[in-house]
Amino acid sequence: MFFRSITGVLFIASLRTAWAHPESLESRKAALEPVSDPDFALQSRAVTINTFDYTPTNGPLTWHKVHGNEKCRSGTHQSPILLDSGSRQTAVGALTYSAGKTEGELENRGTAIEVVHAVGSVRFAGADYALDNFHFHTPSEHRVNKEYYPVEMHLVHKTSAGKALVLGFLFQLSTTTSSPFVRDSLRNLNQITRPGSVIGTGPLDFTEIANYVRTKHFYEYDGSLTTPPCTEGIKFMIGTEPLSLDVNTYNTLKSIVKFNSRIIQNAPGQQNVIQAACYA
């Protein structure tokens, strides 16, 4: 909910549960950096700004140096990975998605644009997973037949027991069409250009997502968080057909997050790429 009536800026340091971000889960201990700019006087709480990034000294090749992030260097079921025609795929209709019209909050976490508090759920293999958040990577983290896409969206879900399932959608740029869901989700993107800022999304309609889930195949594998602490045991489902994204939205997103894609990891079960590169 976006609060429109407060005096000054009241920041409530509310670290959400460890599963609140699929790619930072237990790393939610990152320091809070409140936004004091009067332009954001309608904000009512602080946003956790990620302490890791994608630079040479604080990026994917060095994440493991922080205590608790050892899986980033040693894990053998890491994400993202290369996908191709030989990758395991779900049958059409293996997943179902349920969501009415809802609203959320759009956050700038420094290295990610994330929507929280929207309501939705996915059912797979007899288990129900509730939507926790969704966020965007540019360029895509997963590649198909070695090809990357301009944007990848992750919808992160979890069961009541904490098991996570990520629905991933790849995007190709278009000058004529654009995903209605992403258009609505990011309609206020240009108002949160500063890390730590947050604003309401306005109405969100998951019809496009539900239709895609019902009629398309997904690549399926068990991987990890793609950011620290690189926890494993995450179920990934990546849509086999890209959606469209308009160029203007893409350019705005890219100008804010710059670059937030982890390097491709080895196939599940094989040696970690950092160990393979450094200790071969």
CSV table of C-alpha atoms in Angstrom, one decimal:
chain,number,residue,atom,x,y,z
A,1,MET,CA,0.0,0.0,0.0
A,2,PHE,CA,1.3,3.5,-0.8
A,3,PHE,CA,0.6,5.9,2.0
A,4,ARG,CA,-0.3,9.4,0.7
A,5,SER,CA,-0.7,11.3,4.0
A,6,ILE,CA,2.2,11.6,6.4
A,7,THR,CA,4.1,14.5,7.9
A,8,GLY,CA,7.7,14.3,6.9
A,9,VAL,CA,9.4,11.1,6.1
A,10,LEU,CA,8.8,8.2,8.6
A,11,PHE,CA,11.1,5.3,8.0
A,12,ILE,CA,10.2,2.0,9.5
A,13,ALA,CA,13.1,-0.4,9.3
A,14,SER,CA,11.2,-3.5,8.5
A,15,LEU,CA,13.4,-6.3,7.3
A,16,ARG,CA,11.0,-8.8,5.8
A,17,THR,CA,11.4,-12.5,6.3
A,18,ALA,CA,14.4,-14.3,4.9
A,19,TRP,CA,12.5,-15.4,1.8
A,20,ALA,CA,11.4,-11.9,0.9
A,21,HIS,CA,13.8,-11.7,-2.0
A,22,PRO,CA,14.6,-14.7,-4.0
A,23,GLU,CA,18.1,-13.6,-4.6
A,24,SER,CA,19.0,-12.3,-1.2
A,25,LEU,CA,16.9,-14.4,1.2
A,26,GLU,CA,19.0,-14.6,4.4
A,27,SER,CA,21.2,-11.7,3.1
A,28,ARG,CA,18.4,-9.3,4.2
A,29,LYS,CA,20.8,-8.2,6.9
A,30,ALA,CA,22.0,-5.5,4.5
A,31,ALA,CA,22.2,-2.0,5.9
A,32,LEU,CA,19.3,0.3,5.5
A,33,GLU,CA,20.0,3.6,3.9
A,34,PRO,CA,17.0,5.9,4.3
A,35,VAL,CA,16.1,8.4,1.6
A,36,SER,CA,15.8,11.9,2.9
A,37,ASP,CA,15.3,13.8,-0.4
A,38,PRO,CA,12.1,15.9,0.0
A,39,ASP,CA,11.1,14.7,-3.5
A,40,PHE,CA,10.2,11.4,-1.8
A,41,ALA,CA,8.3,12.8,1.1
A,42,LEU,CA,5.4,10.4,0.4
A,43,GLN,CA,7.5,7.4,1.3
A,44,SER,CA,6.5,5.8,4.6
A,45,ARG,CA,9.3,3.2,5.2
A,46,ALA,CA,12.9,2.4,4.4
A,47,VAL,CA,13.9,0.1,1.6
A,48,THR,CA,16.8,-2.4,2.1
A,49,ILE,CA,19.6,-1.5,-0.3
A,50,ASN,CA,21.7,-4.4,-1.4
A,51,THR,CA,25.3,-4.3,-0.2
A,52,PHE,CA,26.6,-6.5,-3.0
A,53,ASP,CA,26.9,-5.3,-6.6
A,54,TYR,CA,28.3,-6.4,-10.0
A,55,THR,CA,31.6,-4.5,-10.0
A,56,PRO,CA,35.0,-6.2,-10.2
A,57,THR,CA,35.7,-5.9,-6.5
A,58,ASN,CA,32.2,-6.5,-5.1
A,59,GLY,CA,30.6,-8.6,-7.8
A,60,PRO,CA,30.0,-12.3,-8.5
A,61,LEU,CA,33.6,-13.3,-8.5
A,62,THR,CA,34.1,-12.0,-4.9
A,63,TRP,CA,30.8,-12.6,-3.2
A,64,HIS,CA,32.1,-15.7,-1.6
A,65,LYS,CA,34.6,-13.7,0.5
A,66,VAL,CA,31.8,-12.5,2.8
A,67,HIS,CA,31.1,-14.9,5.6
A,68,GLY,CA,27.9,-16.9,4.9
A,69,ASN,CA,28.3,-16.7,1.1
A,70,GLU,CA,30.6,-19.7,0.7
A,71,LYS,CA,28.1,-21.5,-1.6
A,72,CYS,CA,28.8,-18.8,-4.3
A,73,ARG,CA,32.2,-20.5,-4.7
A,74,SER,CA,31.5,-24.1,-3.7
A,75,GLY,CA,27.9,-24.8,-4.6
A,76,THR,CA,27.4,-27.4,-7.4
A,77,HIS,CA,23.7,-26.5,-8.1
A,78,GLN,CA,24.1,-22.8,-8.9
A,79,SER,CA,22.0,-20.4,-11.0
A,80,PRO,CA,21.8,-19.1,-13.7
A,81,ILE,CA,22.7,-21.7,-16.3
A,82,LEU,CA,22.7,-22.3,-20.0
A,83,LEU,CA,19.4,-23.7,-21.4
A,84,ASP,CA,18.8,-25.4,-24.7
A,85,SER,CA,16.6,-27.9,-26.5
A,86,GLY,CA,18.1,-30.7,-24.4
A,87,SER,CA,17.1,-29.0,-21.1
A,88,ARG,CA,14.2,-30.5,-19.1
A,89,GLN,CA,10.8,-28.9,-19.8
A,90,THR,CA,7.5,-29.0,-18.1
A,91,ALA,CA,4.4,-30.3,-20.0
A,92,VAL,CA,1.9,-27.6,-21.0
A,93,GLY,CA,-0.6,-27.2,-18.1
A,94,ALA,CA,1.8,-28.6,-15.5
A,95,LEU,CA,1.5,-25.3,-13.6
A,96,THR,CA,-1.5,-23.1,-12.8
A,97,TYR,CA,-1.5,-19.5,-11.8
A,98,SER,CA,-4.1,-17.7,-9.6
A,99,ALA,CA,-4.3,-14.0,-9.1
A,100,GLY,CA,-6.9,-11.4,-9.2
A,101,LYS,CA,-6.4,-7.7,-9.6
A,102,THR,CA,-4.0,-6.5,-6.9
A,103,GLU,CA,-1.5,-3.7,-6.1
A,104,GLY,CA,2.0,-3.7,-4.8
A,105,GLU,CA,5.0,-1.4,-4.0
A,106,LEU,CA,7.8,-0.7,-6.4
A,107,GLU,CA,11.2,-0.5,-4.7
A,108,ASN,CA,14.6,0.6,-5.9
A,109,ARG,CA,17.1,-1.6,-4.0
A,110,GLY,CA,20.2,-0.2,-5.7
A,111,THR,CA,21.0,-3.3,-7.7
A,112,ALA,CA,17.4,-4.4,-8.4
A,113,ILE,CA,13.9,-3.1,-9.1
A,114,GLU,CA,11.5,-5.1,-7.1
A,115,VAL,CA,7.7,-5.3,-6.6
A,116,VAL,CA,6.5,-6.5,-3.2
A,117,HIS,CA,3.1,-7.0,-1.5
A,118,ALA,CA,1.3,-8.0,-4.7
A,119,VAL,CA,-0.9,-11.1,-4.3
A,120,GLY,CA,-0.7,-14.2,-6.5
A,121,SER,CA,0.1,-17.9,-6.3
A,122,VAL,CA,1.3,-20.8,-8.5
A,123,ARG,CA,0.5,-24.5,-8.1
A,124,PHE,CA,3.0,-27.1,-9.2
A,125,ALA,CA,3.3,-30.9,-8.4
A,126,GLY,CA,0.5,-30.7,-5.8
A,127,ALA,CA,2.1,-27.8,-3.9
A,128,ASP,CA,0.9,-24.2,-3.6
A,129,TYR,CA,3.4,-21.4,-3.7
A,130,ALA,CA,2.5,-17.8,-2.7
A,131,LEU,CA,3.9,-14.8,-4.6
A,132,ASP,CA,6.6,-13.1,-2.4
A,133,ASN,CA,8.0,-10.6,-4.8
A,134,PHE,CA,9.0,-10.1,-8.4
A,135,HIS,CA,12.0,-8.2,-9.9
A,136,PHE,CA,14.0,-7.6,-13.0
A,137,HIS,CA,17.5,-8.4,-14.3
A,138,THR,CA,19.2,-6.7,-17.3
A,139,PRO,CA,20.6,-8.4,-19.2
A,140,SER,CA,19.0,-11.7,-18.7
A,141,GLU,CA,20.7,-14.1,-16.3
A,142,HIS,CA,19.7,-17.3,-18.1
A,143,ARG,CA,20.7,-17.8,-21.7
A,144,VAL,CA,19.0,-20.0,-24.3
A,145,ASN,CA,21.2,-21.7,-26.9
A,146,LYS,CA,23.9,-19.3,-25.6
A,147,GLU,CA,21.9,-16.2,-26.4
A,148,TYR,CA,21.1,-13.7,-23.8
A,149,TYR,CA,17.9,-11.5,-23.7
A,150,PRO,CA,17.7,-7.8,-22.8
A,151,VAL,CA,15.6,-8.4,-19.6
A,152,GLU,CA,14.6,-11.3,-17.4
A,153,MET,CA,11.8,-11.1,-14.8
A,154,HIS,CA,11.7,-13.4,-11.8
A,155,LEU,CA,8.4,-14.0,-9.9
A,156,VAL,CA,9.4,-15.5,-6.6
A,157,HIS,CA,7.0,-17.8,-4.7
A,158,LYS,CA,7.3,-19.9,-1.6
A,159,THR,CA,5.3,-22.5,0.3
A,160,SER,CA,4.2,-22.1,3.9
A,161,ALA,CA,7.3,-24.3,4.7
A,162,GLY,CA,9.6,-21.9,2.9
A,163,LYS,CA,10.4,-23.9,-0.3
A,164,ALA,CA,10.9,-21.5,-3.2
A,165,LEU,CA,9.8,-21.6,-6.8
A,166,VAL,CA,10.9,-18.9,-9.3
A,167,LEU,CA,9.0,-18.3,-12.5
A,168,GLY,CA,11.3,-16.6,-15.0
A,169,PHE,CA,10.3,-14.8,-18.1
A,170,LEU,CA,12.7,-13.6,-20.8
A,171,PHE,CA,12.0,-10.4,-22.8
A,172,GLN,CA,12.8,-9.4,-26.3
A,173,LEU,CA,12.6,-5.7,-27.3
A,174,SER,CA,9.8,-4.4,-29.5
A,175,THR,CA,8.8,-1.1,-31.1
A,176,THR,CA,5.2,-2.1,-31.5
A,177,THR,CA,4.1,-4.3,-28.6
A,178,SER,CA,4.8,-4.6,-24.9
A,179,SER,CA,3.8,-6.9,-22.0
A,180,PRO,CA,0.8,-5.3,-20.3
A,181,PHE,CA,1.8,-6.8,-17.0
A,182,VAL,CA,5.3,-5.3,-17.1
A,183,ARG,CA,4.0,-2.0,-18.5
A,184,ASP,CA,1.6,-1.7,-15.5
A,185,SER,CA,4.2,-3.0,-13.0
A,186,LEU,CA,6.8,-0.4,-14.0
A,187,ARG,CA,4.5,2.6,-14.9
A,188,ASN,CA,6.0,4.6,-12.0
A,189,LEU,CA,9.6,3.5,-12.6
A,190,ASN,CA,10.8,7.0,-13.4
A,191,GLN,CA,9.8,8.1,-9.9
A,192,ILE,CA,12.1,5.8,-8.1
A,193,THR,CA,15.4,6.5,-9.8
A,194,ARG,CA,17.2,6.9,-6.5
A,195,PRO,CA,18.3,3.8,-4.5
A,196,GLY,CA,16.1,3.4,-1.4
A,197,SER,CA,13.0,4.9,-3.0
A,198,VAL,CA,9.6,3.3,-3.1
A,199,ILE,CA,6.2,4.0,-4.7
A,200,GLY,CA,2.9,2.3,-5.2
A,201,THR,CA,2.4,0.3,-8.4
A,202,GLY,CA,-1.2,1.1,-9.0
A,203,PRO,CA,-3.5,-1.8,-10.2
A,204,LEU,CA,-1.8,-5.0,-11.4
A,205,ASP,CA,-3.5,-7.6,-13.6
A,206,PHE,CA,-1.9,-11.0,-13.7
A,207,THR,CA,-4.1,-12.3,-16.6
A,208,GLU,CA,-1.1,-12.3,-19.0
A,209,ILE,CA,1.0,-14.3,-16.6
A,210,ALA,CA,-1.9,-16.8,-15.9
A,211,ASN,CA,-2.5,-17.3,-19.6
A,212,TYR,CA,1.2,-17.9,-20.3
A,213,VAL,CA,1.6,-20.4,-17.5
A,214,ARG,CA,-1.5,-22.3,-18.7
A,215,THR,CA,-0.4,-22.6,-22.3
A,216,LYS,CA,3.4,-22.6,-22.5
A,217,HIS,CA,6.3,-24.9,-21.6
A,218,PHE,CA,8.9,-24.0,-19.0
A,219,TYR,CA,12.5,-25.0,-18.7
A,220,GLU,CA,12.8,-26.7,-15.2
A,221,TYR,CA,15.8,-27.3,-12.9
A,222,ASP,CA,16.9,-27.0,-9.3
A,223,GLY,CA,19.4,-24.2,-8.7
A,224,SER,CA,20.2,-21.4,-6.3
A,225,LEU,CA,19.8,-17.8,-5.5
A,226,THR,CA,21.6,-15.7,-8.2
A,227,THR,CA,22.8,-13.3,-5.6
A,228,PRO,CA,24.5,-13.8,-2.2
A,229,PRO,CA,24.3,-16.0,-0.2
A,230,CYS,CA,23.7,-18.3,-3.3
A,231,THR,CA,21.5,-20.7,-1.3
A,232,GLU,CA,20.7,-23.8,-3.2
A,233,GLY,CA,17.4,-25.8,-3.4
A,234,ILE,CA,15.5,-23.2,-5.5
A,235,LYS,CA,13.1,-24.5,-8.2
A,236,PHE,CA,13.5,-22.5,-11.4
A,237,MET,CA,10.9,-22.5,-14.1
A,238,ILE,CA,12.0,-20.4,-17.2
A,239,GLY,CA,9.5,-19.7,-19.9
A,240,THR,CA,10.5,-21.1,-23.3
A,241,GLU,CA,9.0,-18.3,-25.3
A,242,PRO,CA,10.0,-14.6,-24.7
A,243,LEU,CA,7.6,-11.8,-24.0
A,244,SER,CA,7.8,-8.4,-25.6
A,245,LEU,CA,9.0,-5.2,-23.9
A,246,ASP,CA,8.9,-1.7,-25.3
A,247,VAL,CA,12.2,0.1,-25.8
A,248,ASN,CA,11.4,3.1,-23.6
A,249,THR,CA,10.7,1.0,-20.6
A,250,TYR,CA,13.8,-1.1,-21.2
A,251,ASN,CA,16.0,2.0,-21.4
A,252,THR,CA,14.5,3.5,-18.2
A,253,LEU,CA,15.1,0.2,-16.4
A,254,LYS,CA,18.6,-0.2,-17.7
A,255,SER,CA,19.5,3.4,-16.7
A,256,ILE,CA,18.5,2.7,-13.1
A,257,VAL,CA,19.9,-0.7,-12.4
A,258,LYS,CA,22.8,-0.5,-14.9
A,259,PHE,CA,23.7,-4.2,-14.9
A,260,ASN,CA,22.6,-6.9,-12.5
A,261,SER,CA,23.2,-10.3,-14.1
A,262,ARG,CA,25.3,-13.0,-12.5
A,263,ILE,CA,27.8,-14.9,-14.7
A,264,ILE,CA,26.5,-18.2,-16.1
A,265,GLN,CA,27.1,-21.2,-13.8
A,266,ASN,CA,28.0,-24.8,-14.6
A,267,ALA,CA,25.4,-27.4,-15.3
A,268,PRO,CA,23.7,-28.7,-12.1
A,269,GLY,CA,25.9,-31.2,-10.3
A,270,GLN,CA,29.1,-30.1,-11.9
A,271,GLN,CA,32.0,-28.2,-10.4
A,272,ASN,CA,31.5,-24.6,-9.4
A,273,VAL,CA,32.7,-22.2,-12.1
A,274,ILE,CA,34.9,-20.3,-9.6
A,275,GLN,CA,36.6,-23.4,-8.5
A,276,ALA,CA,37.0,-24.6,-12.1
A,277,ALA,CA,38.6,-21.4,-13.1
A,278,CYS,CA,40.9,-20.9,-10.1
A,279,TYR,CA,41.8,-24.3,-9.0
A,280,ALA,CA,41.9,-26.4,-12.2
